[in-house]
Coordinates of C-alpha atoms (C1' of nucleotides) in Angstrom, one line a residue:
Chain A
X1 CA 84.7 89.1 102.7
X2 CA 86.9 86.8 104.8
X3 CA 88.9 85.9 101.7
X4 CA 91.7 88.2 102.8
X5 CA 92.1 86.2 106.0
X6 CA 92.4 83.0 104.0
X7 CA 95.0 84.6 101.8
X8 CA 97.1 85.9 104.7
X9 CA 96.8 82.6 106.4
X10 CA 97.9 80.7 103.3
X11 CA 100.9 83.0 103.0
X12 CA 101.9 82.0 106.6
X13 CA 100.9 85.2 108.2
X14 CA 98.9 85.7 111.3
X15 CA 95.5 87.4 111.6
X16 CA 96.2 90.1 114.1
X17 CA 94.1 92.9 115.5
X18 CA 96.1 95.6 113.7
X19 CA 95.8 93.8 110.4
X20 CA 92.1 93.4 110.9
X21 CA 91.7 97.0 111.7
X22 CA 93.7 98.3 108.7
X23 CA 91.9 95.9 106.3
X24 CA 88.5 97.0 107.7
X25 CA 89.3 100.7 107.3
X26 CA 90.4 100.2 103.7
X27 CA 87.4 98.0 102.7
X28 CA 85.0 100.6 104.1
X29 CA 86.5 103.5 102.2
X30 CA 85.8 104.4 98.6
X31 CA 88.7 106.8 98.4
X32 CA 92.4 106.2 98.7
X33 CA 93.7 106.8 102.3
X34 CA 97.2 107.8 103.4
X35 CA 99.0 105.8 106.1
X36 CA 98.2 108.6 108.6
X37 CA 94.5 108.6 107.7
X38 CA 94.4 104.8 107.9
X39 CA 95.9 105.0 111.4
X40 CA 93.5 107.6 112.6
X41 CA 90.5 105.6 111.4
X42 CA 91.8 102.2 112.5
X43 CA 92.5 103.5 116.0
X44 CA 88.7 103.4 116.6
X45 CA 89.1 99.6 116.6
X46 CA 92.6 99.3 118.0
X47 CA 93.6 102.3 120.0
X48 CA 97.3 101.5 120.4
X49 CA 97.9 101.0 116.7
X50 CA 101.3 102.5 115.7
X51 CA 102.0 104.1 112.4
X52 CA 104.9 101.8 111.9
X53 CA 102.6 98.9 111.9
X54 CA 100.3 100.5 109.4
X55 CA 103.3 100.9 107.0
X56 CA 104.3 97.3 107.6
X57 CA 100.7 96.0 107.1
X58 CA 100.3 98.1 103.9
X59 CA 103.5 96.6 102.5
X60 CA 102.3 93.1 103.2
X61 CA 98.8 93.6 101.9
X62 CA 100.2 95.3 98.8
X63 CA 102.4 92.3 98.1
X64 CA 99.5 90.0 98.4
X65 CA 97.5 92.2 95.9
X66 CA 94.8 92.9 98.5
X67 CA 95.6 96.5 98.4
X68 CA 96.9 98.9 95.8
X69 CA 99.0 102.0 96.1
X70 CA 97.7 104.9 94.2
X71 CA 99.5 108.0 93.2
X72 CA 96.6 110.5 93.0
X73 CA 98.5 113.7 92.7
X74 CA 102.1 114.9 92.6
X75 CA 103.6 113.8 95.9
X76 CA 100.4 112.6 97.3
X77 CA 99.6 108.9 97.4
X78 CA 97.1 106.6 99.1
X79 CA 96.0 103.0 99.4
X80 CA 92.8 101.3 98.4
X81 CA 91.5 97.8 98.9
X82 CA 91.1 95.9 95.6
X83 CA 88.6 93.2 94.7
X84 CA 89.8 92.3 91.2
X85 CA 93.3 91.4 92.2
X86 CA 96.3 92.2 90.0
X87 CA 94.4 92.8 86.7
X88 CA 92.6 96.0 87.5
X89 CA 93.2 99.8 87.6
X90 CA 91.6 102.8 89.2
X91 CA 89.6 105.8 88.2
X92 CA 89.9 108.6 90.8
X93 CA 87.8 111.7 91.2
X94 CA 90.1 114.7 91.4
X95 CA 87.7 116.6 93.5
X96 CA 86.4 114.2 96.2
X97 CA 88.8 111.3 95.6
X98 CA 86.1 108.8 95.2
X99 CA 87.7 105.8 93.4
X100 CA 86.3 103.2 91.1
X101 CA 88.1 100.0 90.3
X102 CA 87.9 98.7 86.7
X103 CA 89.2 95.5 85.0
X104 CA 92.3 95.9 82.9
X105 CA 91.3 95.7 79.2
X106 CA 92.0 97.4 75.9
X107 CA 95.7 97.8 76.2
X108 CA 96.7 94.6 74.4
X109 CA 96.9 96.1 70.9
X110 CA 98.9 99.1 72.0
X111 CA 101.3 96.9 73.9
X112 CA 101.7 94.5 71.0
X113 CA 102.4 97.4 68.6
X114 CA 104.9 98.9 70.9
X115 CA 106.7 95.7 71.4
X116 CA 107.0 95.3 67.7
X117 CA 108.3 98.9 67.3
X118 CA 110.8 99.0 70.1
X119 CA 111.8 95.4 70.6
X120 CA 111.0 95.7 74.3
X121 CA 109.1 92.8 76.0
X122 CA 106.4 94.4 78.1
X123 CA 106.0 92.7 81.5
X124 CA 103.7 94.9 83.4
X125 CA 102.0 98.2 83.4
X126 CA 100.6 100.9 85.5
X127 CA 97.4 102.9 84.5
X128 CA 95.4 105.4 86.4
X129 CA 92.5 107.6 85.2
X130 CA 91.7 110.9 86.7
X131 CA 88.3 112.7 86.3
X132 CA 85.2 114.0 88.0
X133 CA 82.6 111.7 89.5
X134 CA 78.9 112.4 88.8
X135 CA 78.3 114.2 92.1
X136 CA 81.3 116.5 91.6
X137 CA 80.3 117.2 88.0
X138 CA 77.0 118.4 89.3
X139 CA 78.6 120.5 92.0
X140 CA 80.8 122.1 89.4
X141 CA 77.9 123.0 87.2
X142 CA 76.3 124.9 90.1
X143 CA 79.5 126.8 90.7
X144 CA 79.7 127.8 87.0
X145 CA 76.0 128.9 87.1
X146 CA 76.7 131.1 90.1
X147 CA 79.6 132.7 88.4
X148 CA 77.4 133.5 85.4
X149 CA 74.9 135.1 87.6
X150 CA 77.4 137.7 88.9
Chain B
X1 CA 117.1 121.7 70.6
X2 CA 116.8 125.2 71.9
X3 CA 113.0 125.0 71.9
X4 CA 113.1 124.7 75.7
X5 CA 114.8 128.0 76.0
X6 CA 112.1 129.6 74.0
X7 CA 109.5 128.0 76.1
X8 CA 111.1 129.1 79.3
X9 CA 111.5 132.6 78.0
X10 CA 107.9 132.8 76.8
X11 CA 106.8 131.8 80.3
X12 CA 108.8 134.8 81.7
X13 CA 111.6 132.7 83.1
X14 CA 115.3 133.3 82.8
X15 CA 117.8 131.1 81.1
X16 CA 120.3 130.4 83.9
X17 CA 123.3 128.3 84.2
X18 CA 121.7 125.8 86.6
X19 CA 118.7 125.4 84.3
X20 CA 120.9 124.9 81.3
X21 CA 122.9 122.2 83.2
X22 CA 119.8 120.3 84.4
X23 CA 118.2 120.4 81.0
X24 CA 121.4 119.2 79.3
X25 CA 121.8 116.3 81.7
X26 CA 118.2 115.2 81.2
X27 CA 118.4 115.5 77.4
X28 CA 121.5 113.4 77.3
X29 CA 120.1 110.5 79.4
X30 CA 117.9 107.7 78.2
X31 CA 117.0 106.6 81.7
X32 CA 115.1 108.5 84.4
X33 CA 117.3 110.2 86.9
X34 CA 116.8 111.1 90.5
X35 CA 117.3 114.7 91.7
X36 CA 120.5 113.5 93.4
X37 CA 121.8 111.9 90.2
X38 CA 120.9 115.0 88.2
X39 CA 122.8 117.1 90.6
X40 CA 125.9 114.9 90.4
X41 CA 126.0 114.9 86.7
X42 CA 125.1 118.6 86.3
X43 CA 127.9 119.6 88.6
X44 CA 130.3 118.8 85.8
X45 CA 128.9 121.9 84.1
X46 CA 128.1 124.0 87.1
X47 CA 130.1 123.0 90.1
X48 CA 128.2 125.0 92.8
X49 CA 124.8 123.6 91.8
X50 CA 122.7 123.0 94.9
X51 CA 120.2 120.2 95.3
X52 CA 117.5 122.7 96.2
X53 CA 117.9 124.4 92.8
X54 CA 117.6 121.0 91.1
X55 CA 114.3 120.4 92.8
X56 CA 113.0 123.9 91.9
X57 CA 114.2 123.5 88.3
X58 CA 112.5 120.1 88.0
X59 CA 109.3 121.5 89.3
X60 CA 109.4 124.3 86.7
X61 CA 110.3 122.1 83.8
X62 CA 107.6 119.6 84.8
X63 CA 105.0 122.3 84.8
X64 CA 106.1 123.4 81.3
X65 CA 105.8 119.7 80.1
X66 CA 109.5 119.7 79.2
X67 CA 110.2 117.0 81.7
X68 CA 108.1 114.1 83.1
X69 CA 108.2 112.5 86.5
X70 CA 108.3 108.8 86.3
X71 CA 107.5 106.3 89.1
X72 CA 109.7 103.4 88.0
X73 CA 109.4 101.2 91.1
X74 CA 107.9 101.4 94.6
X75 CA 109.2 104.4 96.2
X76 CA 111.7 105.1 93.5
X77 CA 111.1 107.9 91.0
X78 CA 113.0 109.8 88.4
X79 CA 112.8 112.5 85.8
X80 CA 113.1 112.3 82.0
X81 CA 113.1 115.0 79.3
X82 CA 110.1 114.6 76.9
X83 CA 109.9 115.4 73.3
X84 CA 106.2 114.8 72.6
X85 CA 104.9 117.1 75.3
X86 CA 101.8 116.2 77.2
X87 CA 100.4 113.5 75.0
X88 CA 103.0 110.7 75.6
X89 CA 103.9 108.0 78.0
X90 CA 106.9 105.9 78.8
X91 CA 108.1 102.4 78.5
X92 CA 110.9 101.6 81.0
X93 CA 113.3 98.7 81.1
X94 CA 113.1 97.1 84.6
X95 CA 116.7 96.0 84.4
X96 CA 118.8 98.9 82.9
X97 CA 116.1 101.6 83.2
X98 CA 116.4 102.6 79.6
X99 CA 113.3 104.5 78.7
X100 CA 111.4 105.0 75.5
X101 CA 108.8 107.6 74.9
X102 CA 105.6 106.8 72.9
X103 CA 102.6 108.7 71.8
X104 CA 99.4 108.3 73.8
X105 CA 97.0 106.3 71.7
X106 CA 94.6 103.4 72.0
X107 CA 92.9 104.4 75.2
X108 CA 90.0 106.3 73.8
X109 CA 87.6 103.3 73.6
X110 CA 88.4 102.1 77.1
X111 CA 87.9 105.6 78.5
X112 CA 84.6 106.1 76.6
X113 CA 83.2 102.8 77.8
X114 CA 84.3 103.6 81.4
X115 CA 82.6 107.0 81.3
X116 CA 79.4 105.4 80.1
X117 CA 79.6 102.8 82.8
X118 CA 80.5 105.0 85.8
X119 CA 79.2 108.4 84.9
X120 CA 82.7 109.9 85.6
X121 CA 84.1 112.4 83.1
X122 CA 87.7 111.4 82.6
X123 CA 90.0 114.4 82.4
X124 CA 93.5 112.9 82.4
X125 CA 95.4 109.7 82.8
X126 CA 98.6 108.3 83.7
X127 CA 100.2 105.3 82.0
X128 CA 103.5 103.6 82.3
X129 CA 104.8 100.3 80.8
X130 CA 107.5 98.2 82.3
X131 CA 109.5 95.6 80.5
X132 CA 112.8 94.4 79.3
X133 CA 114.7 96.2 76.5
X134 CA 116.2 94.1 73.7
X135 CA 119.7 94.3 75.3
X136 CA 118.5 93.1 78.7
X137 CA 116.4 90.3 77.1
X138 CA 119.6 89.0 75.5
X139 CA 121.5 89.2 78.8
X140 CA 118.8 87.3 80.6
X141 CA 118.8 84.5 78.0
X142 CA 122.5 84.0 78.7
X143 CA 121.9 83.8 82.4
X144 CA 119.2 81.1 81.8
X145 CA 121.5 79.1 79.6
X146 CA 124.2 79.2 82.2
X147 CA 121.8 77.9 84.8
X148 CA 120.8 75.0 82.6
X149 CA 124.4 74.1 82.1
X150 CA 124.9 73.5 85.8
Chain C
dG1 C1' 96.9 76.0 128.4
dC2 C1' 101.9 76.1 126.7
dC3 C1' 105.6 77.4 123.8
dT4 C1' 107.5 79.0 119.7
dT5 C1' 108.1 82.6 116.9
dA6 C1' 105.8 86.2 114.0
dT7 C1' 104.2 90.6 115.1
dT8 C1' 104.0 94.9 117.5
dG9 C1' 105.0 99.8 119.3
dA10 C1' 108.2 103.4 120.6
dA11 C1' 112.3 105.7 119.8
dA12 C1' 115.7 106.8 116.8
dA13 C1' 117.7 106.9 112.3
dA14 C1' 117.5 107.7 107.5
dC15 C1' 115.8 110.0 103.7
dA16 C1' 113.4 113.1 100.7
dT17 C1' 111.5 117.5 100.0
dT18 C1' 110.3 122.4 101.2
dT19 C1' 110.9 126.9 103.4
dT20 C1' 113.5 130.9 104.6
dC21 C1' 116.5 134.6 103.5
dA22 C1' 120.4 137.1 102.2
dA23 C1' 123.6 137.2 98.2
dT24 C1' 123.9 136.8 93.2
dA25 C1' 123.2 137.3 88.3
dA26 C1' 119.7 137.7 84.0
dG27 C1' 118.5 140.6 80.8
dG28 C1' 115.4 144.8 79.6
dG29 C1' 116.1 149.7 79.2
dA30 C1' 118.9 154.0 79.3
Chain D
dT1 C1' 127.9 148.9 77.3
dC2 C1' 126.4 149.7 81.9
dC3 C1' 122.8 150.0 85.3
dC4 C1' 118.9 148.6 87.9
dT5 C1' 115.1 145.7 88.9
dT6 C1' 113.8 141.5 90.3
dA7 C1' 113.9 136.5 89.4
dT8 C1' 116.9 133.0 90.9
dT9 C1' 120.3 130.8 93.7
dG10 C1' 122.6 128.2 97.6
dA11 C1' 123.1 127.0 102.5
dA12 C1' 120.9 126.1 106.7
dA13 C1' 117.1 124.8 109.0
dA14 C1' 112.5 123.0 109.0
dT15 C1' 109.2 119.6 107.7
dG16 C1' 107.4 115.3 106.6
dT17 C1' 107.6 110.5 105.4
dT18 C1' 109.4 106.0 105.7
dT19 C1' 112.6 102.5 107.7
dT20 C1' 115.4 100.3 111.2
dT21 C1' 116.2 98.5 115.7
dC22 C1' 114.9 95.9 119.7
dA23 C1' 112.6 94.4 123.7
dA24 C1' 107.7 93.2 124.9
dT25 C1' 103.5 91.0 123.3
dA26 C1' 100.2 87.9 121.4
dA27 C1' 98.8 84.2 117.4
dG28 C1' 97.8 79.9 116.9
dG29 C1' 99.8 75.0 116.3
dC30 C1' 100.5 71.3 119.5

DNA sequence: GCCTTATTGAAAAACATTTTCAATAAGGGA
DNA sequence: TCCCTTATTGAAAATGTTTTTCAATAAGGC
């Protein structure tokens, strides 16, 4: 859990109170958070934390692959801490935003076929799944039942 | 090629000069364009076209699945016309931005496995591939050769 | 503990997108 | 074909997000 400090340090960056606060907030959330939300929560640990610093910290952490930017809905985006590094993607609940990280697998064939077809050489990709988490599926069933009762 | 007019009409929307201009610009570009770029190009057809109208038109066309929003790089996004409707994704050249549409296939197994593992029910997904188109691969080889000659 | 220098926070700038509202023009019906 | 209703438009202003600037601060190697 102090891995990230090592990584920052190795990259020649300092371990500062704002960075600790932002990292802690992200690691203890299972949903993507906006810079604003991160600031609000992180201020519990570091009251003077400025929004500018949050942006700068997120940029740094994203470059180091400690954090991933997620585009949950049109125009709305958030950040999550990642454990699996570069080779992972996210499954986000459209209702409560709970997010699960999963390893990147199963695309190789599609990519190979596409390279053959188009002549492109694929370097990178971006995948995100949207759905309902178990808890929100249950809630939704209750809503449907109530409607039927009317 | 007039399909989109039919679709707009069926949705109870009018076929206006601004909409024609935006649609034509998007259909004749093989790279994603920003609202600004769309406006600049579309003004050749409709000089008074306002940026606000471009935004509104893009929103409408996106809802009707005639256009897709693409997040090519951090913070940079653009719009492309789509032919395959909802069930397609895009492969974008990171150098010249040329974009190829491809049908959505090959994810079913990954999704099923993930549903089993997490209990989520997956409703939707978002995939984008980044790479180099054949032309830009060729250019890059030339650059590498030149470097070696030094 | 000191000193160098990366990092921070506040204000201002830059940028992207949305809202508001009166003027305009699509296109269905007479 | 013309008229009338109403969706659509464009400009200005509002809103919201992200970046830049710069002096003050604090990390952490020595």
